Amino acid sequence: MEVSRIDVYILEMRLLQPFTTSFGTVYERRVLITRITGEGGEEGWGESVAGQGPWYSYETVDIDYLVTRKYLAPLLVGNSLERPEDFASLAASVRGYPMAKAMLEEALIDLYARLNGISVAEYLGGRKSEVKVGVSIGIKHSLEQLLDEVGRRLDEGYERIKIKIKPGWDIAPVERIREEYGDILLQVDANAAYRRADIHRLLELDKYRLLMVEQPFHYDDLILHGIAARKLSTPICLDESVKSVQDAILASRLGAAEIVNVKPGRVGGPIVGKRILDVAPLLGLGAWIGGMLETGIGRAFLVALAAHPSVEYHSDISASNRYWERDIVEPEWRLNPGSTLSVPRKPGIGVDVDVDRIEREAVEVWSITR
Ligand code: OSB
Ligand code: MG
C-alpha cells in the first residue's frame, strides 16, 4: 500500500448547540481531517479528535495540524506499508500526539479496506450490523434547560442519556432527571473535575442507579480512582486515564475501573482501540466507544469499533443531526428505531465524503506529494 499524497484540511463547523463540559464550551467545532491517496488513486479519510484548546488533552487542532505537516506526514509519504499496523512503528519516533497519529492511521485503514474490498468494521474485528448508541448532553444554564433536552433526546429515540457533571452540577441534575423520566439508562461524565475531598458528592450519586460515573478524577490518578471504586457502588468508567493497552491493564489491576470508554483518538488510533477491546473481557472490564464531537468521518471509525463483540454498553455515537446542520458525509449517520446506528458493509468507511464542500470551505489546506 503506497502513500503517494497526503492532504490536510481544517474546517470550521458550527455545532447546532454549544457543548459545555467541566472544562469549557465549544460553539464552533474546528475540525482537522486528512485524505491519503494511494496507488491507483484510491483514497482514505481520517479525522483528528483534537479540540479547539488544550483542555481534554494537550493536543489541539492547530497543534495537530503543525505536527502532521512538520513531522508525521513527511514520515509517511512516499512509503509503502504492508498494513496500517505498520504506521505505529513508523511514527514511534514522534513522542505523543495520539490524536494526530490516529487521524493518519484512520486514513490508512480506510485506504487499505477500500483496496481490499472490506469494510473498516470488518478490518477492526467488528461483527455487529447495528450498534447501540446514546447521547451525551453538556452542562446547561438551568435544570429546566437540561430536563428539556433530555426529554427531546428521548423523544428522538435515544435510549441512553449521559450528562456532563462537575461539583455543584451533579446531584440536583441527576435527581431531577430521575423524578421526571424515571428509570431510563443514565450515566454521568465528570471529565476529571473532582478532587479527593469531593468523594462524598459521588457517594450521594450512588442512590440514583447510574450505569456508571465516567472519569471523576485527574487522568493521572489511578490510585484515587481505585480508592473511590472501593467506596462507591456505582461503577467507575475511565476515559482520559486510558491512553494505551498498558493503562487498561494497570487500571484493572488497581481496581480503578470496571468499565473503559475507548476513543480511537485518545489511544493513538483505532488499532490500539481494537486491542483494548480484545483484552477488556480478560481484564474484567466492560467497554463502550466514546465520541469527541466528530464529523461523519471520525464517526465511521467509532461505529466500526462499536461493532466489536466486547462493546456491551451504549456508545457516545449520536446521529449526524445531533451535531450538524449538514454533515460532510453522505448518507449522514441516522438513528434507527431501537437507538442504534447501522454498520455499513461497503468497502472502507462506508460513507461518501463531500470533497467539494471540504475543498470549498476549508480554512486551511496543506498537501504533500511523494
Ligand atoms: O469526555 O466523552 C467526553 C466531547 C468532547 C470531549 C470529551 C467528551 C465529549 C463527549 C461528547 O462526551 C460525545 C459525543 O461525541 O457525542
Ligand atoms: Mg468522557
Short mmCIF file of C-alpha atoms and ligand atoms in Angstrom, two decimals:
data_model
loop_
_atom_site.label_atom_id
_atom_site.label_comp_id
_atom_site.label_asym_id
_atom_site.label_seq_id
_atom_site.Cartn_x
_atom_site.Cartn_y
_atom_site.Cartn_z
CA MET A 1 0.00 0.00 0.00
CA GLU A 2 1.79 3.05 -1.29
CA VAL A 3 1.18 6.55 0.08
CA SER A 4 1.62 8.98 -2.78
CA ARG A 5 -0.13 12.04 -1.40
CA ILE A 6 -1.47 13.43 1.87
CA ASP A 7 -3.89 16.35 2.12
CA VAL A 8 -4.73 18.01 5.41
CA TYR A 9 -7.70 20.31 5.94
CA ILE A 10 -9.05 22.45 8.74
CA LEU A 11 -12.78 23.21 8.66
CA GLU A 12 -14.92 25.30 10.94
CA MET A 13 -18.28 23.74 11.55
CA ARG A 14 -20.90 25.32 13.76
CA LEU A 15 -22.45 22.96 16.30
CA LEU A 16 -26.25 23.07 16.30
CA GLN A 17 -25.97 23.68 20.04
CA PRO A 18 -22.97 24.76 22.09
CA PHE A 19 -21.50 21.85 24.08
CA THR A 20 -20.31 22.52 27.66
CA THR A 21 -18.17 20.20 29.77
CA SER A 22 -16.45 20.78 33.10
CA PHE A 23 -13.58 22.39 31.16
CA GLY A 24 -15.38 24.75 28.80
CA THR A 25 -17.82 25.39 25.96
CA VAL A 26 -17.50 24.65 22.24
CA TYR A 27 -19.63 26.69 19.80
CA GLU A 28 -17.74 26.31 16.57
CA ARG A 29 -16.01 22.95 16.07
CA ARG A 30 -12.63 23.41 14.45
CA VAL A 31 -12.12 20.13 12.60
CA LEU A 32 -8.91 18.56 11.32
CA ILE A 33 -9.21 15.93 8.60
CA THR A 34 -6.88 14.19 6.19
CA ARG A 35 -7.04 12.39 2.90
CA ILE A 36 -4.37 9.89 1.93
CA THR A 37 -4.08 8.95 -1.73
CA GLY A 38 -2.59 5.58 -2.55
CA GLU A 39 -1.66 3.71 -5.66
CA GLY A 40 -4.21 3.81 -8.44
CA GLY A 41 -5.70 6.98 -6.95
CA GLU A 42 -7.67 5.18 -4.22
CA GLU A 43 -8.26 7.36 -1.16
CA GLY A 44 -8.64 7.05 2.58
CA TRP A 45 -10.02 9.55 5.11
CA GLY A 46 -9.27 10.24 8.75
CA GLU A 47 -10.06 12.82 11.43
CA SER A 48 -8.24 14.13 14.47
CA VAL A 49 -10.50 14.46 17.51
CA ALA A 50 -8.34 17.22 18.97
CA GLY A 51 -10.35 20.15 20.30
CA GLN A 52 -10.01 23.87 19.94
CA GLY A 53 -7.96 24.27 23.11
CA PRO A 54 -5.70 22.05 25.24
CA TRP A 55 -8.25 21.04 27.89
CA TYR A 56 -9.35 17.47 27.32
CA SER A 57 -5.81 16.79 26.04
CA TYR A 58 -2.67 18.81 25.30
CA GLU A 59 -3.45 18.34 21.61
CA THR A 60 -5.43 20.95 19.70
CA VAL A 61 -6.50 21.18 16.07
CA ASP A 62 -3.79 23.73 15.32
CA ILE A 63 -1.06 21.82 17.14
CA ASP A 64 -2.03 18.58 15.35
CA TYR A 65 -2.06 20.43 12.02
CA LEU A 66 1.51 21.55 12.70
CA VAL A 67 2.71 18.16 13.97
CA THR A 68 1.14 16.43 10.98
CA ARG A 69 2.69 18.76 8.42
CA LYS A 70 6.09 19.03 10.01
CA TYR A 71 6.67 15.53 11.37
CA LEU A 72 4.08 12.85 10.67
CA ALA A 73 3.10 13.32 7.03
CA PRO A 74 6.75 13.55 5.86
CA LEU A 75 7.47 10.21 7.60
CA LEU A 76 4.62 8.55 5.78
CA VAL A 77 4.51 9.99 2.27
CA GLY A 78 6.40 8.03 -0.36
CA ASN A 79 6.41 4.97 1.87
CA SER A 80 4.94 1.62 1.12
CA LEU A 81 3.24 -0.08 4.05
CA GLU A 82 2.25 -3.71 4.19
CA ARG A 83 -0.63 -2.95 6.55
CA PRO A 84 -2.00 0.03 8.53
CA GLU A 85 -0.43 -1.61 11.63
CA ASP A 86 3.00 -0.63 10.31
CA PHE A 87 2.29 3.07 10.75
CA ALA A 88 2.64 2.96 14.55
CA SER A 89 6.29 1.87 14.40
CA LEU A 90 7.00 4.29 11.56
CA ALA A 91 5.63 7.12 13.70
CA ALA A 92 7.12 5.92 17.00
CA SER A 93 9.96 8.43 16.80
CA VAL A 94 7.38 11.18 17.31
CA ARG A 95 6.60 11.25 21.01
CA GLY A 96 2.95 11.64 21.95
CA TYR A 97 0.28 13.26 19.72
CA PRO A 98 -2.02 10.22 19.68
CA MET A 99 -4.85 12.18 18.06
CA ALA A 100 -2.72 13.31 15.12
CA LYS A 101 -1.40 9.77 14.70
CA ALA A 102 -4.92 8.35 14.95
CA MET A 103 -6.05 10.61 12.11
CA LEU A 104 -3.39 9.24 9.75
CA GLU A 105 -3.93 5.68 10.92
CA GLU A 106 -7.65 6.04 10.20
CA ALA A 107 -6.94 7.24 6.68
CA LEU A 108 -4.58 4.28 6.15
CA ILE A 109 -7.21 1.84 7.42
CA ASP A 110 -9.86 3.36 5.13
CA LEU A 111 -7.46 3.19 2.17
CA TYR A 112 -6.43 -0.39 2.98
CA ALA A 113 -10.02 -1.51 3.44
CA ARG A 114 -11.09 0.04 0.12
CA LEU A 115 -8.16 -1.55 -1.70
CA ASN A 116 -9.10 -4.94 -0.24
CA GLY A 117 -12.86 -4.66 -0.64
CA ILE A 118 -13.66 -4.92 3.07
CA SER A 119 -15.38 -2.56 5.49
CA VAL A 120 -13.48 -0.72 8.20
CA ALA A 121 -15.62 -2.57 10.76
CA GLU A 122 -14.52 -5.91 9.33
CA TYR A 123 -10.91 -4.77 9.44
CA LEU A 124 -11.26 -3.86 13.13
CA GLY A 125 -12.99 -7.06 14.17
CA GLY A 126 -16.49 -5.58 14.26
CA ARG A 127 -19.18 -8.23 13.91
CA LYS A 128 -22.45 -6.46 14.65
CA SER A 129 -24.65 -4.97 11.96
CA GLU A 130 -26.12 -2.37 14.33
CA VAL A 131 -24.57 -0.63 17.32
CA LYS A 132 -26.41 0.70 20.36
CA VAL A 133 -25.89 4.41 20.87
CA GLY A 134 -26.79 7.12 23.34
CA VAL A 135 -26.42 10.84 23.57
CA SER A 136 -24.03 12.95 25.63
CA ILE A 137 -25.61 16.15 26.99
CA GLY A 138 -23.48 19.07 28.12
CA ILE A 139 -23.77 21.23 31.23
CA LYS A 140 -26.67 23.69 30.91
CA HIS A 141 -27.50 27.10 32.34
CA SER A 142 -30.53 25.73 34.19
CA LEU A 143 -32.12 22.47 35.27
CA GLU A 144 -35.15 23.32 33.08
CA GLN A 145 -32.93 23.52 30.01
CA LEU A 146 -31.35 20.20 30.91
CA LEU A 147 -34.67 18.43 31.50
CA ASP A 148 -35.91 19.87 28.25
CA GLU A 149 -33.02 18.49 26.27
CA VAL A 150 -33.18 15.09 27.97
CA GLY A 151 -36.87 14.91 27.03
CA ARG A 152 -36.14 15.92 23.45
CA ARG A 153 -33.39 13.31 23.06
CA LEU A 154 -35.59 10.57 24.50
CA ASP A 155 -38.31 11.61 22.03
CA GLU A 156 -35.80 11.39 19.19
CA GLY A 157 -35.23 7.77 20.16
CA TYR A 158 -32.01 7.78 22.21
CA GLU A 159 -32.48 5.23 24.92
CA ARG A 160 -29.36 6.06 26.95
CA ILE A 161 -28.58 9.51 28.30
CA LYS A 162 -25.20 10.72 29.55
CA ILE A 163 -24.92 14.08 31.25
CA LYS A 164 -21.79 16.06 31.96
CA ILE A 165 -21.30 16.87 35.63
CA LYS A 166 -19.00 18.97 37.83
CA PRO A 167 -19.04 19.68 41.57
CA GLY A 168 -22.25 21.64 42.15
CA TRP A 169 -23.88 20.40 38.91
CA ASP A 170 -24.32 16.75 39.80
CA ILE A 171 -26.81 15.70 42.45
CA ALA A 172 -29.65 18.06 41.53
CA PRO A 173 -29.50 17.33 37.77
CA VAL A 174 -29.48 13.59 38.35
CA GLU A 175 -32.24 13.74 40.95
CA ARG A 176 -34.47 15.88 38.67
CA ILE A 177 -33.91 13.59 35.68
CA ARG A 178 -34.88 10.56 37.79
CA GLU A 179 -38.02 12.39 39.03
CA GLU A 180 -39.01 13.46 35.56
CA TYR A 181 -38.02 10.47 33.43
CA GLY A 182 -37.93 7.53 35.85
CA ASP A 183 -35.71 4.56 35.27
CA ILE A 184 -34.07 5.49 31.95
CA LEU A 185 -30.49 4.35 31.20
CA LEU A 186 -28.50 7.21 32.73
CA GLN A 187 -24.80 7.86 33.32
CA VAL A 188 -22.59 10.84 34.16
CA ASP A 189 -19.21 12.15 32.97
CA ALA A 190 -17.09 14.47 35.12
CA ASN A 191 -14.12 14.98 32.78
CA ALA A 192 -11.77 14.89 35.77
CA ALA A 193 -13.48 17.74 37.66
CA TYR A 194 -13.50 16.14 41.14
CA ARG A 195 -10.90 16.13 43.91
CA ARG A 196 -10.40 13.64 46.73
CA ALA A 197 -12.40 15.89 49.08
CA ASP A 198 -15.41 15.65 46.73
CA ILE A 199 -15.83 11.87 47.09
CA HIS A 200 -18.88 12.46 49.31
CA ARG A 201 -20.68 14.10 46.36
CA LEU A 202 -20.10 10.97 44.29
CA LEU A 203 -21.29 8.80 47.18
CA GLU A 204 -24.53 10.76 47.15
CA LEU A 205 -24.98 9.82 43.50
CA ASP A 206 -24.95 6.14 44.46
CA LYS A 207 -28.67 6.08 45.19
CA TYR A 208 -29.68 7.08 41.65
CA ARG A 209 -28.91 3.77 39.91
CA LEU A 210 -26.49 5.29 37.40
CA LEU A 211 -24.91 2.95 34.84
CA MET A 212 -21.52 4.46 35.65
CA VAL A 213 -19.64 7.58 36.61
CA GLU A 214 -17.04 8.49 34.00
CA GLN A 215 -13.59 9.90 34.82
CA PRO A 216 -14.36 11.63 38.11
CA PHE A 217 -10.70 12.43 38.98
CA HIS A 218 -7.46 13.61 37.38
CA TYR A 219 -6.28 11.47 34.47
CA ASP A 220 -3.00 10.67 36.20
CA ASP A 221 -4.63 9.48 39.40
CA LEU A 222 -5.49 5.82 39.02
CA ILE A 223 -4.85 5.33 42.75
CA LEU A 224 -7.59 7.80 43.71
CA HIS A 225 -9.97 6.13 41.25
CA GLY A 226 -9.12 2.83 42.94
CA ILE A 227 -9.84 4.25 46.40
CA ALA A 228 -13.16 5.72 45.23
CA ALA A 229 -14.13 2.49 43.44
CA ARG A 230 -13.93 0.64 46.78
CA LYS A 231 -16.38 3.10 48.35
CA LEU A 232 -18.85 3.64 45.53
CA SER A 233 -21.44 1.16 44.38
CA THR A 234 -21.78 2.98 41.02
CA PRO A 235 -19.17 1.54 38.62
CA ILE A 236 -16.32 3.83 37.62
CA CYS A 237 -15.57 4.19 33.91
CA LEU A 238 -12.26 5.65 32.76
CA ASP A 239 -11.89 7.89 29.73
CA GLU A 240 -8.93 10.36 29.91
CA SER A 241 -6.84 7.96 32.06
CA VAL A 242 -6.62 5.16 29.50
CA LYS A 243 -4.17 6.06 26.73
CA SER A 244 -2.87 2.58 25.92
CA VAL A 245 -3.41 -1.14 26.42
CA GLN A 246 -0.97 -0.94 29.36
CA ASP A 247 -3.12 1.74 31.02
CA ALA A 248 -6.16 -0.52 30.73
CA ILE A 249 -4.24 -3.39 32.34
CA LEU A 250 -2.98 -1.12 35.12
CA ALA A 251 -6.45 0.32 35.75
CA SER A 252 -7.92 -3.14 36.12
CA ARG A 253 -5.04 -4.35 38.36
CA LEU A 254 -5.52 -1.34 40.63
CA GLY A 255 -9.28 -1.79 40.71
CA ALA A 256 -9.56 1.77 39.39
CA ALA A 257 -12.36 1.00 36.93
CA GLU A 258 -14.97 -1.56 35.98
CA ILE A 259 -15.57 -0.04 32.57
CA VAL A 260 -13.47 1.64 29.91
CA ASN A 261 -14.54 4.24 27.37
CA VAL A 262 -12.49 3.54 24.23
CA LYS A 263 -11.77 6.52 21.99
CA PRO A 264 -9.58 5.86 18.97
CA GLY A 265 -8.15 9.40 19.07
CA ARG A 266 -7.09 9.19 22.71
CA VAL A 267 -5.21 5.89 22.32
CA GLY A 268 -3.34 6.71 19.10
CA GLY A 269 -5.70 5.10 16.62
CA PRO A 270 -8.40 2.51 16.01
CA ILE A 271 -5.87 -0.35 16.09
CA VAL A 272 -4.95 0.19 19.74
CA GLY A 273 -8.66 0.82 20.36
CA LYS A 274 -9.37 -2.65 18.97
CA ARG A 275 -6.60 -4.17 21.10
CA ILE A 276 -8.10 -2.66 24.25
CA LEU A 277 -11.46 -4.14 23.23
CA ASP A 278 -9.78 -7.51 22.61
CA VAL A 279 -8.32 -7.62 26.14
CA ALA A 280 -11.17 -5.89 28.03
CA PRO A 281 -13.09 -9.12 28.81
CA LEU A 282 -9.87 -10.80 30.03
CA LEU A 283 -9.34 -7.84 32.37
CA GLY A 284 -12.93 -7.93 33.57
CA LEU A 285 -13.58 -4.51 32.05
CA GLY A 286 -16.83 -3.56 30.36
CA ALA A 287 -16.39 -1.38 27.28
CA TRP A 288 -18.05 1.15 25.00
CA ILE A 289 -16.94 3.71 22.45
CA GLY A 290 -16.64 7.40 23.24
CA GLY A 291 -17.15 10.29 20.84
CA MET A 292 -15.47 13.69 20.61
CA LEU A 293 -17.99 15.67 18.54
CA GLU A 294 -16.61 14.14 15.33
CA THR A 295 -17.84 14.79 11.82
CA GLY A 296 -19.19 11.85 9.85
CA ILE A 297 -15.64 10.78 9.00
CA GLY A 298 -14.45 10.19 12.57
CA ARG A 299 -17.88 8.81 13.41
CA ALA A 300 -17.38 5.98 10.87
CA PHE A 301 -14.46 4.65 12.95
CA LEU A 302 -16.49 4.92 16.15
CA VAL A 303 -19.29 2.89 14.60
CA ALA A 304 -16.80 0.31 13.30
CA LEU A 305 -15.24 -0.12 16.77
CA ALA A 306 -18.65 -0.24 18.46
CA ALA A 307 -19.40 -3.29 16.29
CA HIS A 308 -16.70 -5.21 18.24
CA PRO A 309 -18.10 -8.04 20.39
CA SER A 310 -16.61 -6.58 23.62
CA VAL A 311 -18.82 -3.48 23.42
CA GLU A 312 -21.89 -4.15 25.54
CA TYR A 313 -22.79 -0.66 26.74
CA HIS A 314 -24.37 2.06 24.61
CA SER A 315 -21.70 4.20 22.93
CA ASP A 316 -21.48 8.02 22.66
CA ILE A 317 -22.10 7.98 18.92
CA SER A 318 -25.11 10.10 18.13
CA ALA A 319 -26.51 10.71 14.65
CA SER A 320 -25.14 13.50 12.42
CA ASN A 321 -28.15 15.73 13.15
CA ARG A 322 -27.33 15.82 16.86
CA TYR A 323 -24.25 17.87 15.96
CA TRP A 324 -24.52 19.43 12.49
CA GLU A 325 -26.90 21.25 10.22
CA ARG A 326 -25.30 19.20 7.48
CA ASP A 327 -22.58 16.58 7.90
CA ILE A 328 -19.69 16.16 5.45
CA VAL A 329 -20.61 12.58 4.58
CA GLU A 330 -23.38 11.03 2.52
CA PRO A 331 -25.51 9.36 3.69
CA GLU A 332 -25.46 11.10 7.05
CA TRP A 333 -25.39 8.96 10.20
CA ARG A 334 -29.02 8.36 11.14
CA LEU A 335 -30.61 6.96 14.28
CA ASN A 336 -32.60 3.75 13.78
CA PRO A 337 -35.55 2.72 15.94
CA GLY A 338 -34.12 0.88 18.92
CA SER A 339 -31.44 3.57 19.47
CA THR A 340 -28.91 2.11 17.03
CA LEU A 341 -26.78 3.17 14.10
CA SER A 342 -26.25 0.75 11.22
CA VAL A 343 -22.75 -0.51 10.49
CA PRO A 344 -22.00 0.00 6.79
CA ARG A 345 -20.91 -3.05 4.84
CA LYS A 346 -19.42 -1.21 1.89
CA PRO A 347 -15.61 -1.17 1.47
CA GLY A 348 -13.80 1.40 3.61
CA ILE A 349 -15.66 3.77 5.96
CA GLY A 350 -18.85 3.05 4.03
CA VAL A 351 -19.98 6.64 3.56
CA ASP A 352 -19.07 9.12 0.83
CA VAL A 353 -17.08 12.18 1.80
CA ASP A 354 -18.21 15.53 0.39
CA VAL A 355 -14.80 16.50 -1.03
CA ASP A 356 -16.12 19.51 -2.95
CA ARG A 357 -17.53 21.03 0.18
CA ILE A 358 -14.36 20.32 2.14
CA GLU A 359 -12.20 21.99 -0.50
CA ARG A 360 -14.60 24.93 -0.76
CA GLU A 361 -14.99 25.53 2.97
CA ALA A 362 -11.57 24.61 4.36
CA VAL A 363 -9.92 27.46 6.25
CA GLU A 364 -6.50 25.77 5.95
CA VAL A 365 -5.30 23.33 3.30
CA TRP A 366 -1.89 21.68 3.01
CA SER A 367 -0.62 18.86 0.81
CA ILE A 368 2.49 16.80 0.40
CA THR A 369 3.27 14.54 -2.56
CA ARG A 370 5.95 11.96 -2.95
O1 OSB B 1 -15.46 13.14 27.71
O2 OSB B 1 -16.66 11.97 26.44
C1 OSB B 1 -16.09 13.04 26.67
C2 OSB B 1 -16.91 15.57 23.91
C3 OSB B 1 -15.74 16.28 23.86
C4 OSB B 1 -14.73 15.98 24.74
C5 OSB B 1 -14.88 14.93 25.65
C6 OSB B 1 -16.05 14.18 25.69
C7 OSB B 1 -17.10 14.55 24.82
C8 OSB B 1 -18.39 13.91 24.81
C9 OSB B 1 -19.17 14.01 23.53
O3 OSB B 1 -18.91 13.40 25.78
C10 OSB B 1 -19.60 12.72 22.99
C11 OSB B 1 -20.10 12.87 21.58
O4 OSB B 1 -19.30 13.00 20.63
O5 OSB B 1 -21.31 12.85 21.41
MG MG B 2 -15.59 11.37 28.80
#
